[in-house]
Amino acid sequence: DQQVKQNSPSLSVQEGRISILNCDYTNSMFDYFLWYKKYPAEGPTFLISISSIKDKNEDGRFTVFLNKSAKHLSLHIVPSQPGDSAVYFCAASAATDSWGKLQFGAGTQVVVTP
Amino acid sequence: EPEVTQTPSHQVTQMGQEVILRCVPISNHLYFYWYRQILGQKVEFLVSFYNNEISEKSEIFDDQFSVERPDGSNFTLKIRSTKLEDSAMYFCASRVTIAAFFGQGTRLTVV
């Protein structure tokens, strides 16, 4: 039951350039989308979220774009820094899941090279 | 900055033994969760807890699993009789608004 999909298992980007991470979903009832960053042996760290009534949300170097018609969202990180090397998870929550359960994608490993 | 704390960081147990994983959520949060991540797989929802009762549980959360919030601060996950396939990272999370905040996880190894 893969309602949230991250089709790119890995991404390599040069320091200073833009990282673009993609996420697709199938459940049209999702109304909040979140991005988490995870280092090895640590828990996921919340980065940024977006409501389904918006198409863009920006926080510092992180911008999330939502295309509801395509059921697609992306996370842009610019400029990329070595400390951004981590696994990034897309997650979604549905209003029908009123207790805020998150459905996670499989994650994308980002490596930022000098 | 407030954070979710989990203990222990690593637990090794024999198959069939009971384990209790402990969590202290962020103090003003209202919703509590357990998730797990089997090595190489995605983070999976186990259970949500609100107003001192389970609000939702996944298929994974069978009769061997239970949760408690015994004293208003701790939030525990008990596995009554562990199986080899229970080996995973277990994450506690809590939230008050839309974003859930996760603890650093407990690595459970069942041998």
CSV table of C-alpha atoms in Angstrom, one decimal:
chain,number,residue,atom,x,y,z
A,1,ASP,CA,0.0,0.0,0.0
A,2,GLN,CA,2.4,2.7,-1.2
A,3,GLN,CA,0.3,5.8,-1.0
A,4,VAL,CA,3.5,8.0,-0.8
A,5,LYS,CA,6.3,7.3,-3.3
A,6,GLN,CA,9.8,8.6,-3.6
A,7,ASN,CA,11.1,7.1,-6.7
A,8,SER,CA,14.7,8.3,-6.5
A,9,PRO,CA,16.5,6.4,-3.8
A,10,SER,CA,19.5,8.7,-4.1
A,11,LEU,CA,20.7,12.1,-5.2
A,12,SER,CA,24.2,13.5,-5.5
A,13,VAL,CA,24.6,17.2,-5.8
A,14,GLN,CA,27.5,19.6,-5.6
A,15,GLU,CA,27.8,22.0,-2.7
A,16,GLY,CA,26.2,25.3,-3.6
A,17,ARG,CA,23.9,23.9,-6.2
A,18,ILE,CA,20.2,23.1,-5.9
A,19,SER,CA,18.9,19.8,-4.6
A,20,ILE,CA,15.4,18.8,-5.9
A,21,LEU,CA,13.7,15.9,-4.2
A,22,ASN,CA,10.5,14.5,-5.6
A,23,CYS,CA,7.5,12.8,-4.1
A,24,ASP,CA,4.3,11.4,-5.6
A,25,TYR,CA,1.1,10.4,-3.8
A,26,THR,CA,-2.0,8.5,-4.7
A,27,ASN,CA,-4.5,9.4,-1.9
A,28,SER,CA,-6.5,12.5,-2.8
A,29,MET,CA,-7.6,12.8,0.8
A,30,PHE,CA,-4.1,13.8,1.9
A,31,ASP,CA,-4.3,17.4,3.1
A,32,TYR,CA,-0.9,18.0,4.7
A,33,PHE,CA,2.5,17.1,3.4
A,34,LEU,CA,5.7,17.2,5.3
A,35,TRP,CA,9.4,16.7,4.7
A,36,TYR,CA,11.7,15.2,7.2
A,37,LYS,CA,15.4,14.8,7.3
A,38,LYS,CA,17.1,11.8,8.9
A,39,TYR,CA,20.7,11.2,9.8
A,40,PRO,CA,21.9,7.6,10.6
A,41,ALA,CA,21.0,6.4,14.1
A,42,GLU,CA,18.8,9.5,14.7
A,43,GLY,CA,15.0,10.1,14.5
A,44,PRO,CA,13.4,12.0,11.6
A,45,THR,CA,13.7,15.8,12.0
A,46,PHE,CA,10.9,17.9,10.7
A,47,LEU,CA,11.9,20.4,8.0
A,48,ILE,CA,8.9,22.0,6.3
A,49,SER,CA,5.3,21.3,5.6
A,50,ILE,CA,2.6,22.5,3.2
A,51,SER,CA,-1.2,22.4,3.3
A,52,SER,CA,-3.1,21.2,0.3
A,53,ILE,CA,-4.7,24.6,-0.1
A,54,LYS,CA,-1.3,26.1,-0.9
A,55,ASP,CA,1.1,25.4,-3.8
A,56,LYS,CA,4.3,26.7,-2.3
A,57,ASN,CA,5.9,27.2,1.2
A,58,GLU,CA,9.3,28.6,1.8
A,59,ASP,CA,11.5,28.5,4.9
A,60,GLY,CA,15.0,29.7,4.5
A,61,ARG,CA,16.9,27.4,2.1
A,62,PHE,CA,14.0,25.0,1.9
A,63,THR,CA,11.0,25.4,-0.4
A,64,VAL,CA,8.2,22.9,-0.9
A,65,PHE,CA,6.1,22.9,-4.0
A,66,LEU,CA,2.7,21.1,-4.3
A,67,ASN,CA,1.0,20.2,-7.6
A,68,LYS,CA,-2.3,18.8,-6.5
A,69,SER,CA,-3.6,18.0,-10.0
A,70,ALA,CA,-0.5,15.9,-10.6
A,71,LYS,CA,-0.4,14.6,-7.0
A,72,HIS,CA,3.2,15.6,-6.8
A,73,LEU,CA,5.4,17.6,-4.5
A,74,SER,CA,9.0,18.5,-4.4
A,75,LEU,CA,11.5,19.9,-2.0
A,76,HIS,CA,14.1,22.4,-3.2
A,77,ILE,CA,17.2,23.0,-1.1
A,78,VAL,CA,19.3,25.9,-2.2
A,79,PRO,CA,22.1,26.3,-1.8
A,80,SER,CA,23.0,22.8,-0.8
A,81,GLN,CA,25.5,22.4,2.0
A,82,PRO,CA,27.5,19.4,3.1
A,83,GLY,CA,25.4,19.2,6.3
A,84,ASP,CA,22.4,18.5,4.1
A,85,SER,CA,23.7,15.0,3.4
A,86,ALA,CA,21.0,12.8,4.9
A,87,VAL,CA,18.0,10.8,4.0
A,88,TYR,CA,14.9,12.9,3.2
A,89,PHE,CA,11.4,11.5,3.7
A,90,CYS,CA,8.2,12.8,2.3
A,91,ALA,CA,5.2,12.2,4.5
A,92,ALA,CA,1.5,12.9,4.2
A,93,SER,CA,-1.5,13.2,6.5
A,94,ALA,CA,-5.2,12.9,5.6
A,95,ALA,CA,-8.0,14.8,7.3
A,96,THR,CA,-9.8,11.5,7.5
A,97,ASP,CA,-7.0,10.3,9.7
A,98,SER,CA,-7.8,12.8,12.3
A,99,TRP,CA,-5.2,11.6,14.7
A,100,GLY,CA,-2.4,12.8,12.4
A,101,LYS,CA,-1.0,9.5,11.3
A,102,LEU,CA,1.8,10.1,8.8
A,103,GLN,CA,2.4,7.9,5.7
A,104,PHE,CA,6.0,8.0,4.7
A,105,GLY,CA,7.8,7.6,1.4
A,106,ALA,CA,10.8,5.3,1.2
A,107,GLY,CA,13.2,8.2,1.4
A,108,THR,CA,15.9,9.7,-0.8
A,109,GLN,CA,19.5,9.6,0.2
A,110,VAL,CA,21.1,13.0,-0.6
A,111,VAL,CA,24.9,13.3,-0.8
A,112,VAL,CA,26.3,16.8,-1.1
A,113,THR,CA,29.8,16.8,-2.5
A,114,PRO,CA,32.4,19.6,-2.1
B,1,GLU,CA,14.5,23.4,22.6
B,2,PRO,CA,12.0,20.8,23.8
B,3,GLU,CA,12.6,17.3,22.4
B,4,VAL,CA,11.2,13.8,22.5
B,5,THR,CA,13.5,11.5,24.4
B,6,GLN,CA,13.6,7.7,24.2
B,7,THR,CA,15.2,5.1,26.3
B,8,PRO,CA,17.1,2.9,25.9
B,9,SER,CA,18.9,3.8,22.7
B,10,HIS,CA,19.6,0.1,22.0
B,11,GLN,CA,18.0,-3.0,23.5
B,12,VAL,CA,19.0,-6.6,22.8
B,13,THR,CA,16.5,-9.2,23.8
B,14,GLN,CA,16.0,-12.9,23.3
B,15,MET,CA,13.1,-14.1,21.2
B,16,GLY,CA,10.0,-14.6,23.4
B,17,GLN,CA,11.0,-12.1,26.0
B,18,GLU,CA,9.0,-8.9,26.8
B,19,VAL,CA,10.4,-5.5,26.2
B,20,ILE,CA,9.3,-2.1,27.2
B,21,LEU,CA,10.4,0.9,25.2
B,22,ARG,CA,10.1,4.3,26.9
B,23,CYS,CA,9.5,7.7,25.6
B,24,VAL,CA,9.0,11.2,27.1
B,25,PRO,CA,7.1,13.3,24.7
B,26,ILE,CA,7.2,17.1,24.5
B,27,SER,CA,5.3,18.3,27.5
B,28,ASN,CA,2.5,20.3,25.9
B,29,HIS,CA,1.9,17.9,23.1
B,30,LEU,CA,-1.4,16.1,22.9
B,31,TYR,CA,-1.0,13.3,20.3
B,32,PHE,CA,1.5,10.5,20.7
B,33,TYR,CA,2.7,7.9,18.2
B,34,TRP,CA,4.9,5.0,17.8
B,35,TYR,CA,6.5,4.2,14.4
B,36,ARG,CA,9.1,1.7,13.4
B,37,GLN,CA,11.6,1.3,10.7
B,38,ILE,CA,13.0,-2.1,9.7
B,39,LEU,CA,16.5,-1.9,8.3
B,40,GLY,CA,16.3,-0.7,4.7
B,41,GLN,CA,12.6,-0.2,4.7
B,42,LYS,CA,10.3,2.8,5.1
B,43,VAL,CA,9.1,4.3,8.4
B,44,GLU,CA,5.8,2.6,9.3
B,45,PHE,CA,3.0,3.8,11.6
B,46,LEU,CA,2.2,1.5,14.5
B,47,VAL,CA,-0.2,3.4,16.8
B,48,SER,CA,-1.6,6.8,17.8
B,49,PHE,CA,-2.6,7.7,21.3
B,50,TYR,CA,-4.8,10.6,22.3
B,51,ASN,CA,-6.7,11.5,25.5
B,52,ASN,CA,-5.3,8.4,27.3
B,53,GLU,CA,-6.5,5.9,24.8
B,54,ILE,CA,-5.5,4.3,21.5
B,55,SER,CA,-7.0,6.3,18.6
B,56,GLU,CA,-5.7,4.3,15.7
B,57,LYS,CA,-3.5,1.3,15.2
B,58,SER,CA,-2.0,-0.4,12.2
B,59,GLU,CA,-2.1,-4.1,11.2
B,60,ILE,CA,1.4,-4.4,12.6
B,61,PHE,CA,0.1,-3.5,16.1
B,62,ASP,CA,-1.3,-6.9,17.0
B,63,ASP,CA,-2.1,-8.3,20.4
B,64,GLN,CA,1.5,-8.6,21.3
B,65,PHE,CA,1.8,-4.8,21.4
B,66,SER,CA,0.4,-2.4,23.9
B,67,VAL,CA,0.9,1.2,24.8
B,68,GLU,CA,0.5,3.1,28.0
B,69,ARG,CA,0.9,6.6,29.4
B,70,PRO,CA,1.1,5.7,33.0
B,71,ASP,CA,2.0,9.0,34.7
B,72,GLY,CA,1.2,11.9,32.3
B,73,SER,CA,4.7,12.2,31.1
B,74,ASN,CA,6.0,8.8,30.0
B,75,PHE,CA,4.7,7.0,27.0
B,76,THR,CA,5.6,3.3,26.7
B,77,LEU,CA,5.4,0.6,24.0
B,78,LYS,CA,5.4,-3.0,25.3
B,79,ILE,CA,6.0,-6.0,23.1
B,80,ARG,CA,4.9,-9.0,25.1
B,81,SER,CA,6.7,-11.9,23.3
B,82,THR,CA,9.3,-10.6,20.9
B,83,LYS,CA,9.8,-12.2,17.5
B,84,LEU,CA,12.9,-12.0,15.3
B,85,GLU,CA,10.9,-9.8,12.9
B,86,ASP,CA,10.3,-7.2,15.6
B,87,SER,CA,14.0,-6.2,15.2
B,88,ALA,CA,13.8,-2.6,14.0
B,89,MET,CA,14.3,1.0,15.0
B,90,TYR,CA,11.3,2.2,17.0
B,91,PHE,CA,10.5,5.9,17.0
B,92,CYS,CA,8.2,7.7,19.4
B,93,ALA,CA,6.7,11.0,18.2
B,94,SER,CA,4.4,13.7,19.6
B,95,ARG,CA,2.7,16.7,18.2
B,96,VAL,CA,0.4,19.5,19.0
B,97,THR,CA,0.1,21.1,15.6
B,98,ILE,CA,0.5,19.4,12.2
B,99,ALA,CA,4.2,18.5,12.5
B,100,ALA,CA,5.1,15.4,14.5
B,101,PHE,CA,8.4,15.6,16.4
B,102,PHE,CA,10.4,12.4,16.7
B,103,GLY,CA,12.7,10.9,19.3
B,104,GLN,CA,16.1,9.6,18.4
B,105,GLY,CA,14.8,6.0,18.4
B,106,THR,CA,15.4,2.7,20.1
B,107,ARG,CA,17.2,0.1,18.2
B,108,LEU,CA,15.6,-3.2,19.1
B,109,THR,CA,17.5,-6.4,18.3
B,110,VAL,CA,15.8,-9.7,18.9
B,111,VAL,CA,18.1,-12.7,18.9
